[in-house]
Amino acid sequence: MSDDKKVIFSGIQPSGFLTLGNYLGALNNWTKLQDEYNCLYCIMDLHTITVRQDPAKFRKAERELIMQYIASGLDPEQNIMYYQSHVSQHAELSWILGCYIYMGELQRMTQFKEKSQKHSDNINAGLFTYPVLMAADILLYQTDLVPVGEDQRQHLELAREVASRFNKLYGDVFKIPEAYISKVGARVMALQDPSKKMSKSDENKNNTIAIMDPPEVIMSKFKKAVTDSDNEVRYSDDKPGVSNLLNIYCAVTGSTTAEAEREFDGFGYGDFKKSVGEAVVAKLEPVQKKFMELQNNKDYIDSIIKNNTEKARHLADRTLSRVQKKIGFMPRV
Ligand code: AQP
């Protein structure tokens, strides 16, 4: 990692095949950062088990996620991409930070409230302490910038708070991370219900486009996407379905909303949805092709995992050793 570049940390949970939402909201933006920043892209498997996973499916999703990172254009030589569970310093720092974060702070986290409603049969302690682990993830790498969606902002604030608290007690140990606001922000909504975001764990598969969906499946899902009754392709808060499709179109083609509205002036919804589907198919085609190639190259993927894990462990250990020393833990012999 070069010393003169800022550090960016982010990650995705291996909770299923990535959606167009993950691609446009995260991966596609990450590929634009790799020259300018030192980037770490973690596969957040410790976070994933806050919701029960089927072990075989989980392992497959883990394996496929690193391939989806690379297929989307992330260079494994330039970026550090690794599994959270392979770098034990995440869990170790999480325990320590948990002793510097108060119950009341965690109780205020809105994502915990939402997730405990959604998974009311399994409100485990991990779901509650999720933001502590997230603080450890970020602070371990002396991260400058964290690309976050609105839903993670509160967690990032907590990470900043605990970093400052720790620094006040022990001196400058952690860098205080900032949110990175992407220039192209695309929040992709569910195709059948544009009031909620597109999520890989959505049970209604017509709500989501998986980045590996075959072209005919993508076209058919767009054909079924919800619009409205006035047959006018225009961006507006009272037209959430059409606006979501316009957003998707703009994110994959690079057009502005005004340009897209002009392009679709006079189009019926059927033709509009067909054009959006075709643009998405064209954007995903090279990603899918690369993924297929990687599937046949197990040794290459294994070597990437090994090299990148070593790099991540080395950086993580630098911070963790410092923290342990400051606290007064017995030095390692
Ligand atoms: N619909 C979306 N639009 C834009 N960005 C999105 N992201 C997720 N969905 C959308 C971005 O993807 C990154 C990683 O997400 P994650 O898998 O770690 O967690 P998530 O946000 O909970 O994603 P999902 O797909 O909704 O997963 P499940 O269904 O397992 O909860 C983040 O950068 C996020 O902003």
CSV table of C-alpha atoms and ligand atoms in Angstrom, one decimal, residues 11-13 15 21-22 25-26 186-188 197-201, ligand 1:
chain,number,residue,atom,x,y,z
A,11,GLY,CA,-17.4,-4.6,2.1
A,12,ILE,CA,-20.4,-6.7,1.3
A,13,GLN,CA,-22.0,-9.5,3.1
A,15,SER,CA,-25.6,-13.4,1.9
A,21,GLY,CA,-28.3,-2.6,-6.3
A,22,ASN,CA,-25.0,-3.9,-4.8
A,25,GLY,CA,-24.5,1.2,-5.3
A,26,ALA,CA,-21.1,-0.3,-4.4
A,186,ALA,CA,-27.5,5.0,-7.1
A,187,ARG,CA,-30.0,3.7,-4.7
A,188,VAL,CA,-31.8,0.9,-6.5
A,197,LYS,CA,-34.5,-1.1,-1.6
A,198,MET,CA,-33.5,-4.0,-3.8
A,199,SER,CA,-32.0,-6.6,-1.5
A,200,LYS,CA,-30.3,-9.9,-2.2
A,201,SER,CA,-32.2,-11.6,0.6
B,1,AQP,N1,-30.5,-1.4,-3.5
B,1,AQP,C1,-29.3,-0.9,-3.3
B,1,AQP,N2,-29.0,0.2,-4.0
B,1,AQP,C2,-27.8,0.8,-3.8
B,1,AQP,N3,-26.8,0.2,-3.0
B,1,AQP,C3,-27.1,-0.9,-2.4
B,1,AQP,N4,-26.3,-1.7,-1.6
B,1,AQP,C4,-27.1,-2.8,-1.2
B,1,AQP,N5,-28.3,-2.7,-1.7
B,1,AQP,C5,-28.3,-1.6,-2.5
B,1,AQP,C6,-25.0,-1.4,-1.2
B,1,AQP,O1,-24.2,-2.7,-1.3
B,1,AQP,C7,-23.2,-2.7,-0.3
B,1,AQP,C8,-23.2,-3.9,0.6
B,1,AQP,O2,-24.4,-4.3,1.0
B,1,AQP,P1,-24.4,-5.6,2.0
B,1,AQP,O3,-24.7,-6.8,1.3
B,1,AQP,O4,-23.3,-5.6,3.0
B,1,AQP,O5,-25.6,-5.2,2.9
B,1,AQP,P2,-27.0,-4.7,2.5
B,1,AQP,O6,-27.0,-3.2,2.3
B,1,AQP,O7,-27.9,-5.2,3.6
B,1,AQP,O8,-27.3,-5.4,1.1
B,1,AQP,P3,-28.5,-6.3,0.8
B,1,AQP,O9,-28.4,-6.7,-0.7
B,1,AQP,O10,-29.8,-5.6,1.2
B,1,AQP,O11,-28.3,-7.6,1.6
B,1,AQP,P4,-29.2,-8.4,2.6
B,1,AQP,O12,-30.5,-8.7,1.8
B,1,AQP,O13,-28.4,-9.6,3.0
B,1,AQP,O14,-29.5,-7.5,3.8
B,1,AQP,C9,-23.4,-1.4,0.6
B,1,AQP,O15,-22.5,-0.5,0.1
B,1,AQP,C10,-24.8,-1.0,0.2
B,1,AQP,O16,-25.0,0.4,0.4
